[in-house]
Short mmCIF file of C-alpha atoms in Angstrom, two decimals:
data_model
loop_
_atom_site.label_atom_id
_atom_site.label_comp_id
_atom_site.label_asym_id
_atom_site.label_seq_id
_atom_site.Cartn_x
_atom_site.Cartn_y
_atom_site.Cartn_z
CA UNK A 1 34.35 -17.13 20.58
CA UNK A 2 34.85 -13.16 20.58
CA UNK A 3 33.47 -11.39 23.94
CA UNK A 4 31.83 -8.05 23.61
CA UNK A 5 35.02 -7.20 26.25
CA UNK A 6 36.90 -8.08 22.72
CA UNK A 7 35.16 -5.43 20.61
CA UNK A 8 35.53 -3.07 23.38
CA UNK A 9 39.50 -3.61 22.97
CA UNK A 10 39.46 -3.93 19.50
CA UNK A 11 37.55 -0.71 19.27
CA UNK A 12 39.56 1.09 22.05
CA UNK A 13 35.82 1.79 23.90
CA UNK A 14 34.31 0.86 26.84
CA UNK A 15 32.03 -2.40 26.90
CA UNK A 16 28.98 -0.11 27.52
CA UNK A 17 29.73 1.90 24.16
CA UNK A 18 29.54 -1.59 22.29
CA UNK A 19 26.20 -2.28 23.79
CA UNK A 20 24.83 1.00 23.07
CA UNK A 21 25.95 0.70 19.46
CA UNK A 22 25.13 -3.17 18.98
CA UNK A 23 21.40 -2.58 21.13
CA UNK A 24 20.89 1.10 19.74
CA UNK A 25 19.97 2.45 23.32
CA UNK A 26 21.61 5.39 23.33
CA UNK A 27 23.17 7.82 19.76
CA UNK A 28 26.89 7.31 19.70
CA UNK A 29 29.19 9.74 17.74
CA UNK A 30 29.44 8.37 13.69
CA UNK A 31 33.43 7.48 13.82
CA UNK A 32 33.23 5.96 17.38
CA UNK A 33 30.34 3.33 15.92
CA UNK A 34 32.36 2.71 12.85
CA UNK A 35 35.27 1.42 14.69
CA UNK A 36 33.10 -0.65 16.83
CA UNK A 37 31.21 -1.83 13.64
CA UNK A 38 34.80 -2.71 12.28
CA UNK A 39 36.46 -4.72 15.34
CA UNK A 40 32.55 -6.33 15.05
CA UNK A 41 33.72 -7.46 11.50
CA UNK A 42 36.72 -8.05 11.99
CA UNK A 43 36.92 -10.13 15.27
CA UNK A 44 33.99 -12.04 13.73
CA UNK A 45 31.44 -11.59 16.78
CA UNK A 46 28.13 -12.65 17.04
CA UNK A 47 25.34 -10.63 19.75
CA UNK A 48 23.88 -12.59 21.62
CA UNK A 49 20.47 -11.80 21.03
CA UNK A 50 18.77 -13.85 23.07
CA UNK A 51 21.01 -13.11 25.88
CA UNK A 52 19.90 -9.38 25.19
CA UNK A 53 16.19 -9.84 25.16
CA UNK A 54 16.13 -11.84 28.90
CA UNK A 55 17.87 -8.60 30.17
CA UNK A 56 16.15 -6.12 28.12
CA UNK A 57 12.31 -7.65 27.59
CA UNK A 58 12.95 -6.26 23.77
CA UNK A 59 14.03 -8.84 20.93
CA UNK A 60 14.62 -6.19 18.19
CA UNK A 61 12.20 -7.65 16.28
CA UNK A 62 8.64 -6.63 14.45
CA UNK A 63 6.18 -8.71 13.07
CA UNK A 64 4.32 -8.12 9.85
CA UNK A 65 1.36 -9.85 8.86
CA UNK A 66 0.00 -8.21 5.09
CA UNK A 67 -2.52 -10.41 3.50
CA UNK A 68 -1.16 -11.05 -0.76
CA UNK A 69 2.68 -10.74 -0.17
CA UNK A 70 3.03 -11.42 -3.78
CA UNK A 71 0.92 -8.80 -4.94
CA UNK A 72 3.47 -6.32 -6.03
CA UNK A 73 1.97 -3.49 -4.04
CA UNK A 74 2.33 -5.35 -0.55
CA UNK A 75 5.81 -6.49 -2.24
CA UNK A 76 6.88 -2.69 -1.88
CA UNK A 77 5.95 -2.37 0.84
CA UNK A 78 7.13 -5.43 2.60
CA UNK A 79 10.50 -4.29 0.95
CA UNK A 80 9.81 -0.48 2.82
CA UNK A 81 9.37 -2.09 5.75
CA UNK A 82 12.35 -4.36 5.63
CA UNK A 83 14.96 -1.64 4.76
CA UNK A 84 13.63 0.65 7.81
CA UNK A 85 13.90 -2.16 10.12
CA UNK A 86 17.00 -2.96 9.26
CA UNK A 87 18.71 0.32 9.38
CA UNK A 88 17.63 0.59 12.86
CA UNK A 89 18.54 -3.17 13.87
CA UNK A 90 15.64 -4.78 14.27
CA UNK A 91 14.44 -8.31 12.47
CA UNK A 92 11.09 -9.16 11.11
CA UNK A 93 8.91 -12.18 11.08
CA UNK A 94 6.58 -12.20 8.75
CA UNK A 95 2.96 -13.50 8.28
CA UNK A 96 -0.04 -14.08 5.42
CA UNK A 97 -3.37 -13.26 7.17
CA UNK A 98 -4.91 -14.61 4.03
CA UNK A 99 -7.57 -12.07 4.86
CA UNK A 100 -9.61 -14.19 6.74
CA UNK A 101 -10.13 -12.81 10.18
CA UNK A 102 -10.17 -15.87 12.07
CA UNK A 103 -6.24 -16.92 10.62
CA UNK A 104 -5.61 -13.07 10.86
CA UNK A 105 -6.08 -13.33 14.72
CA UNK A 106 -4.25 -16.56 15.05
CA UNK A 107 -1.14 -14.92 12.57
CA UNK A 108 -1.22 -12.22 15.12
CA UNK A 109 -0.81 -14.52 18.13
CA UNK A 110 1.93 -16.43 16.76
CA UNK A 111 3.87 -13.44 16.34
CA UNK A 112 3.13 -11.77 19.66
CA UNK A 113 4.14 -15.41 21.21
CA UNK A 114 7.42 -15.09 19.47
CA UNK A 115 7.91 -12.20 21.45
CA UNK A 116 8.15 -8.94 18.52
CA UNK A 117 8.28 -5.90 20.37
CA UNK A 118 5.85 -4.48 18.04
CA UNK A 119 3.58 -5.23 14.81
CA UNK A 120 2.60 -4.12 11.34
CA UNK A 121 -0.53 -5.30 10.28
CA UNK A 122 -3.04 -4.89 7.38
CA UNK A 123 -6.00 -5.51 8.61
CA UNK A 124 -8.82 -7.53 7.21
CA UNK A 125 -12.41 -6.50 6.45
CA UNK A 126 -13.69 -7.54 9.79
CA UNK A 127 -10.81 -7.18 12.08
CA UNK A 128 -12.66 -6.53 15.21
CA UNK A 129 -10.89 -9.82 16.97
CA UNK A 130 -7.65 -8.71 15.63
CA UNK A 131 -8.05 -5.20 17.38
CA UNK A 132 -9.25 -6.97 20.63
CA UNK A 133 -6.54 -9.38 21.05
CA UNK A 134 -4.07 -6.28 20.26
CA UNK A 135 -5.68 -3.77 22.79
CA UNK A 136 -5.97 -6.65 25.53
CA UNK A 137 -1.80 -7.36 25.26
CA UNK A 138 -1.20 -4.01 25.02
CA UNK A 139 1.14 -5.02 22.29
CA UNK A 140 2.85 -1.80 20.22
CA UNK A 141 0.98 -1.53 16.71
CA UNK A 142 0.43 -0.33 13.66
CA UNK A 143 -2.54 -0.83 11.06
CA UNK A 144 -0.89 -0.56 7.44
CA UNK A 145 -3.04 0.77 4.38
CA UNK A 146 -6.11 -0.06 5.59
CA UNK A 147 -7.83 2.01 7.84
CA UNK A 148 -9.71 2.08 10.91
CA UNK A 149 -11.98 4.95 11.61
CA UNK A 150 -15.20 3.90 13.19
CA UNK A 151 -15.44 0.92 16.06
CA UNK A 152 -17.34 2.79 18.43
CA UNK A 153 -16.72 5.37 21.22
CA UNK A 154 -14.18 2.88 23.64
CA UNK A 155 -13.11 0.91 20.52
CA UNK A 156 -9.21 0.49 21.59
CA UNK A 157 -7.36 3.45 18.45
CA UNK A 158 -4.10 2.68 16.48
CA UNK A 159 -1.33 4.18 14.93
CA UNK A 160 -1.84 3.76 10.70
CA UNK A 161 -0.30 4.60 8.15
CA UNK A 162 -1.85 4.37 4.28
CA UNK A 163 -2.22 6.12 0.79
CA UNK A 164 -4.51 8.45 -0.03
CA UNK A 165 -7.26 6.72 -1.62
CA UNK A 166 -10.48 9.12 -2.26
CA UNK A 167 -8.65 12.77 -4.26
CA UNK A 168 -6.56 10.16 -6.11
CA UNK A 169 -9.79 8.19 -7.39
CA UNK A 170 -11.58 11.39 -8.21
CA UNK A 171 -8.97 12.52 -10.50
CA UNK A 172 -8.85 9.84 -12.15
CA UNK A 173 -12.24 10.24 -12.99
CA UNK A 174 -11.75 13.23 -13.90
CA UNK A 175 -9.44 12.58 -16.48
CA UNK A 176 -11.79 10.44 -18.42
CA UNK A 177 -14.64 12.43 -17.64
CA UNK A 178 -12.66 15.47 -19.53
CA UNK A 179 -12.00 12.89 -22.31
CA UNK A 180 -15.57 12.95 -22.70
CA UNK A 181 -16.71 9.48 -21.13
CA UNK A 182 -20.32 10.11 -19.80
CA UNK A 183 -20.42 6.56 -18.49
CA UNK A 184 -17.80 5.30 -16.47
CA UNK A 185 -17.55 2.03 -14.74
CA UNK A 186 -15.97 1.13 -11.12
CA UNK A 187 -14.62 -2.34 -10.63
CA UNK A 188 -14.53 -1.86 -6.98
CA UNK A 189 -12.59 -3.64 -4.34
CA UNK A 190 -13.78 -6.43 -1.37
CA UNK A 191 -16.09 -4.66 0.56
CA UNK A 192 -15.52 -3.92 4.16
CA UNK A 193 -11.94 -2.95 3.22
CA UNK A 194 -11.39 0.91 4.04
CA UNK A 195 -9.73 1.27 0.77
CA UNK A 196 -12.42 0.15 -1.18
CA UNK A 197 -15.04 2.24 0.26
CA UNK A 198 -12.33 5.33 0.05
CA UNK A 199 -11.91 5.01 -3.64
CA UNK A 200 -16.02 4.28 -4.11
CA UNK A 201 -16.22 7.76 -2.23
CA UNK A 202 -13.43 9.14 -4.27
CA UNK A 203 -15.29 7.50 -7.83
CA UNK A 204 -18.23 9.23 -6.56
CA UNK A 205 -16.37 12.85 -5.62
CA UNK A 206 -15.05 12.51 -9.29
CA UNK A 207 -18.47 12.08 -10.86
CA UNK A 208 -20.01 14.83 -9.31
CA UNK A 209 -17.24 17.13 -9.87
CA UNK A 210 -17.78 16.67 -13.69
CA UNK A 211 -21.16 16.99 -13.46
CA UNK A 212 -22.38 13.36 -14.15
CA UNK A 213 -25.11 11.57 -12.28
CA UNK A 214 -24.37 8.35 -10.10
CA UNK A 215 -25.59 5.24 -10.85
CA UNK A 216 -25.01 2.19 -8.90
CA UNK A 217 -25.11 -0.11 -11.87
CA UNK A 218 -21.81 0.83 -13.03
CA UNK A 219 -20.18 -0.03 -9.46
CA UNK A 220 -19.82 -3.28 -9.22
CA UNK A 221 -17.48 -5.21 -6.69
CA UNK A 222 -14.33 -7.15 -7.87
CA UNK A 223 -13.49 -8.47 -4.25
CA UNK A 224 -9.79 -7.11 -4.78
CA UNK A 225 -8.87 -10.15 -6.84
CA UNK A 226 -8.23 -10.79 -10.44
CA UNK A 227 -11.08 -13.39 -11.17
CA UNK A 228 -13.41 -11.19 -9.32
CA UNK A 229 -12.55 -8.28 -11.51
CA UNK A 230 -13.25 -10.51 -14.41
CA UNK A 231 -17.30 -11.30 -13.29
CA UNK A 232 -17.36 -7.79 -12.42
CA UNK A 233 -16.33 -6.55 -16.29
CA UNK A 234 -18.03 -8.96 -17.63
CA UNK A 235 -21.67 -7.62 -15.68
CA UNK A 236 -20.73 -4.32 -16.59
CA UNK A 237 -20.08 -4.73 -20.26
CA UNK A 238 -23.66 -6.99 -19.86
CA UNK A 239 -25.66 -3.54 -19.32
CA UNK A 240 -28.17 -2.14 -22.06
CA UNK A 241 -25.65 1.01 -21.61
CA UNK A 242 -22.35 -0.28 -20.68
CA UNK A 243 -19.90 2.03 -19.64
CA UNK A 244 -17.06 3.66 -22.65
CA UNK A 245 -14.67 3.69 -19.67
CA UNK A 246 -13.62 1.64 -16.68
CA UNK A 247 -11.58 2.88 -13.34
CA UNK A 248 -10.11 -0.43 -11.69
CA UNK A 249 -9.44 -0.01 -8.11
CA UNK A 250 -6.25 -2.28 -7.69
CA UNK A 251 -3.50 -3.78 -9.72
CA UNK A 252 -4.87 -8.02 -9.61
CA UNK A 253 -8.55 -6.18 -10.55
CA UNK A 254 -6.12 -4.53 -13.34
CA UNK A 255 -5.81 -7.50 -14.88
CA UNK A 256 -9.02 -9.80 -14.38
CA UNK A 257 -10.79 -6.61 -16.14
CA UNK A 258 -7.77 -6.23 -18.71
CA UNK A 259 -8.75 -10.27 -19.37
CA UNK A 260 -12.51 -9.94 -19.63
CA UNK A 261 -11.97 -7.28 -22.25
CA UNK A 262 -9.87 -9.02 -24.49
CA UNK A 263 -12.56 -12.36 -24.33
CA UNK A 264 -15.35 -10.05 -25.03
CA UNK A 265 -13.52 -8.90 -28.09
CA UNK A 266 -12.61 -5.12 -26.64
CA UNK A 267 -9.41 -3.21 -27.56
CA UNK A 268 -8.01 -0.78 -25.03
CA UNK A 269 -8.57 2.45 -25.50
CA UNK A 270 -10.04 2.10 -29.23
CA UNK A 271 -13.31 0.93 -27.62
CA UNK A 272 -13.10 1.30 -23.82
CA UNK A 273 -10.34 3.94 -22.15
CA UNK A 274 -9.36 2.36 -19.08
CA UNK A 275 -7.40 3.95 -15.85
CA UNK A 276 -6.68 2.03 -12.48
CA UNK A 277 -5.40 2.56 -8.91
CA UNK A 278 -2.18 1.02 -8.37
CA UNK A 279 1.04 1.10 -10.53
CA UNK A 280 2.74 -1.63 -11.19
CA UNK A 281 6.53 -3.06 -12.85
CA UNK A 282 4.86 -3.84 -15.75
CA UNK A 283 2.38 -1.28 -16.16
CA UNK A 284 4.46 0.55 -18.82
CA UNK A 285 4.99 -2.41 -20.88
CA UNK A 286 1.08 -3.15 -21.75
CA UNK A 287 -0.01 -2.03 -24.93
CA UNK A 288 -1.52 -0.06 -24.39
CA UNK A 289 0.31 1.71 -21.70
CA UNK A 290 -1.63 1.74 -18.54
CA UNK A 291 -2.45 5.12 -16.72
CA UNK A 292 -2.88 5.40 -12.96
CA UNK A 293 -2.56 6.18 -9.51
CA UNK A 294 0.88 4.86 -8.10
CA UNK A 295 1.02 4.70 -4.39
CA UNK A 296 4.30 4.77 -2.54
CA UNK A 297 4.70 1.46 -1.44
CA UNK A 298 8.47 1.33 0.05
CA UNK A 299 7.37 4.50 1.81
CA UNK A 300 4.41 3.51 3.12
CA UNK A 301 6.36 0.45 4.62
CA UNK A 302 9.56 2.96 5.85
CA UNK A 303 6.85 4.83 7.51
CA UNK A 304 5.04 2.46 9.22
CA UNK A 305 8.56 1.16 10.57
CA UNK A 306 9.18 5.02 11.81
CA UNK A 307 5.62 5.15 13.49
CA UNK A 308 6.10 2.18 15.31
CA UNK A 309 9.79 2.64 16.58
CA UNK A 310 8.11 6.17 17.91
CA UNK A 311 5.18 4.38 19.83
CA UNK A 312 8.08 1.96 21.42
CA UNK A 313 9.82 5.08 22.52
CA UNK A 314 6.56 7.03 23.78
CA UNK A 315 3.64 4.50 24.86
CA UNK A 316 1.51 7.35 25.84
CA UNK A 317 1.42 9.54 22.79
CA UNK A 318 -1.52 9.70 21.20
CA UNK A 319 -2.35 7.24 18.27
CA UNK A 320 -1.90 9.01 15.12
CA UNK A 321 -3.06 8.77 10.88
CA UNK A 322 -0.49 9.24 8.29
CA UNK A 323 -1.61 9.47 4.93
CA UNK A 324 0.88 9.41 1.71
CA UNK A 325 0.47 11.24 -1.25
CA UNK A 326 -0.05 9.11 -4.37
CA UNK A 327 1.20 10.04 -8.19
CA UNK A 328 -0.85 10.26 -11.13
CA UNK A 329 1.09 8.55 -13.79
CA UNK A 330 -0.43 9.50 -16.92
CA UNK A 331 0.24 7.04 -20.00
CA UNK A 332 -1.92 6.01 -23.01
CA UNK A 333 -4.79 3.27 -21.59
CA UNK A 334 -7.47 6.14 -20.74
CA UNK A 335 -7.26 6.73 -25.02
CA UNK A 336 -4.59 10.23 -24.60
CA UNK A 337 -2.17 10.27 -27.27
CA UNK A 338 1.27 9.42 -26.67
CA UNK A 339 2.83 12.44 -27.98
CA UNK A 340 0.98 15.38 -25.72
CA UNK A 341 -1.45 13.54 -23.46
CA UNK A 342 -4.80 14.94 -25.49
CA UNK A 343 -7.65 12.90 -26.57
CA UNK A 344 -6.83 10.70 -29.13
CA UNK A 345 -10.72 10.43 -30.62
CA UNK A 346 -14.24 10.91 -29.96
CA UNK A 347 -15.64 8.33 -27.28
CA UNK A 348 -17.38 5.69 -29.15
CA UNK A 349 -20.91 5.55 -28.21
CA UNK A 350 -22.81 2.23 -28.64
CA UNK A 351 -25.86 2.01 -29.83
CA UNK A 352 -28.81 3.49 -28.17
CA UNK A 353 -25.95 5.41 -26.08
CA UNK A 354 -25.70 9.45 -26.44
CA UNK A 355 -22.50 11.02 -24.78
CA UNK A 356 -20.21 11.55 -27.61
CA UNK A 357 -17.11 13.36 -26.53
CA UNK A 358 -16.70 17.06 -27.35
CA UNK A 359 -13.17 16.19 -27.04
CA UNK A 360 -12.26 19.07 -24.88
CA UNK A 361 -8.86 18.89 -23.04
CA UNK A 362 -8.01 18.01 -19.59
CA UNK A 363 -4.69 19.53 -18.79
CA UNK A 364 -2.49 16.60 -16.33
CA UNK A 365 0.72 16.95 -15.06
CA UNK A 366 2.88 14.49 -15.52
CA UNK A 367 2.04 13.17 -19.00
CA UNK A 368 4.39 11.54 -21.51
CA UNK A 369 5.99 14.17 -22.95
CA UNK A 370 6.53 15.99 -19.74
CA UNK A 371 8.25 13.08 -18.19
CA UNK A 372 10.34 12.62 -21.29
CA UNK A 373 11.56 16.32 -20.55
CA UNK A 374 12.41 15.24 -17.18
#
């Protein structure tokens, strides 16, 4: 079996430039680690990672533990986070929390037992044991999407890294409120989740921007899951004044409320516009075509891989919030025509509903003939 003396011939370097490249501990110049990357190959050698880790107390690994991993949001992320890892040699070990805080906190431990030299984590809506068993083993982390802002004075603080949630839910309000929708409905996320109460702030913001009073009837939760979303369309389209418009605060809630519609005989946009937070694959091939806020999944994860390799290098910094920008992707659900992204028609009030639309524009970037120019 090859030696890492055999590279070091191979590669006409000494053995400590083949550790530095293969163990990334110190830069080495870009032609010196291709040849040691090629007598790698072609000498067929294996590290020895476990050899590495007794010496080093680092296993060049990270553990992620994201609730959903086949919701295609965490998917892109997951995907983020693998590339990032990867280009700077680490592994990852990955985990379901399930979003229950009790297997959250036992997820957690399992990984930190397998000895990851750091962690991603999306945190559940009560993660308080989760944060405790991270701050008491010190171990390197960083809370993906969902944020944590207020556990108290000495409550232990952590890197994150998320989308922006609130401006992005405004403006989507916005845009339907500029259609001329006068009652809009939010099916909300699980509560407790920072992102749910960041787009209900957001739904709000939007609302009073236009002008339009609050009321609570029209936000109702769809605990972040497609069945949920369902009840939750279902109440809303229940009311003596349902709502002519719907915001859905996540892609599974997307399609629960897309469901409910379609049983209670409702055509998107003819008879309810309809706009949602998170893009998705398929997104563009609903009829109608959905609009909405497309966070940057594979970034988010990239980042969160960045933030973490910088907390390995610097304990003591300071913990740290980044927030992503999010796209508006502007398509035909919220009842805009496909041609120029104006109002297709009048919102149809039901009866013993006022609010007709004056059909007055609400200029968007982005819309369907603008990313046809593109």
């Amino acid at each position: 079996m090859p030696t890492m003396a055999d590279v070091a011939r191979g590669a006409g370097v000494s053995v400590a430039t083949v550790s530095h490249v293969l163990n990334g501990t110190r830069p080495v110049l870009a032609h010196t680690r291709q040849a040691v990357l090629d007598a790698v190959e072609e000498l067929g050698y294996t590290h020895n990672t476990l050899a590495r880790s007794l010496v080093t107390s680092r296993t060049r690994s990270i553990g992620l533990a994201v609730s959903a991993i086949s919701n295609p949001y965490f998917t892109e992320i997951l995907q983020g986070v693998e590339a990032a890892a990867l280009q700077h040699g680490y592994g990852l070990l990955i985990a379901d929390p399930h979003d229950d805080p009790a297997h959250e906190r036992k997820v957690v431990q399992l990984l930190h037992e397998r000895r990851v030299d750091g962690m991603i984590v999306a945190p559940s809506a009560d993660p308080r044991e989760l944060l405790a068993y991270l701050a008491r083993h010190a171990v390197p982390t960083v809370l993906l999407d969902r944020v944590i802002d207020d556990l108290g004075d000495n409550a232990p603080r952590f890197d994150q890294v998320c989308a922006e949630n609130t401006g992005p839910t405004a403006r989507l309000v916005a845009h339907l409120a500029g259609l001329g929708h006068r009652r809009i409905g939010l099916v909300a996320g699980l509560t407790g989740l920072s992102t749910t109460s960041e787009r209900v702030t957001g739904y709000r913001q939007g609302l009073a921007a236009a002008g339009l009073p609050l009321d609570d009837a029209l936000v109702v939760p769809g605990n972040s899951e497609s069945a949920g979303a369902g009840r939750a369309t279902a109440a809303l389209m229940a009311l003596d004044a349902p709502p002519t418009a719907l915001v859905t605060a996540n892609n599974a809630m997307t399609i629960g409320a897309l469901r409910a519609l379609r049983e209670h005989g409702l055509s998107v946009p003819d008879d309810i516009a309809l706009c949602c937070f998170d893009d998705f694959a398929w997104a563009d091939l609903f009829s109608p075509r959905l609009t909405a806020v497309a966070q940057p999944g594979r970034e988010i994860g990239a980042e969160a891989v960045r933030v973490l390799l910088e907390r390995l290098a610097t304990p003591d910094r300071a913990p740290r919030t980044v927030r992503l920008p999010c796209a508006f992707v502007h398509r035909t659900s919220c009842g805009c025509q496909e041609e120029d992204g104006r109002a297709a028609a009048a919102v149809r009030a039901r009866p013993g509903q006022s609010g007709q639309s004056d059909q007055s524009e609400y200029p968007e970037e982005g819309t369907s003939r603008d990313r046809r120019r593109r």
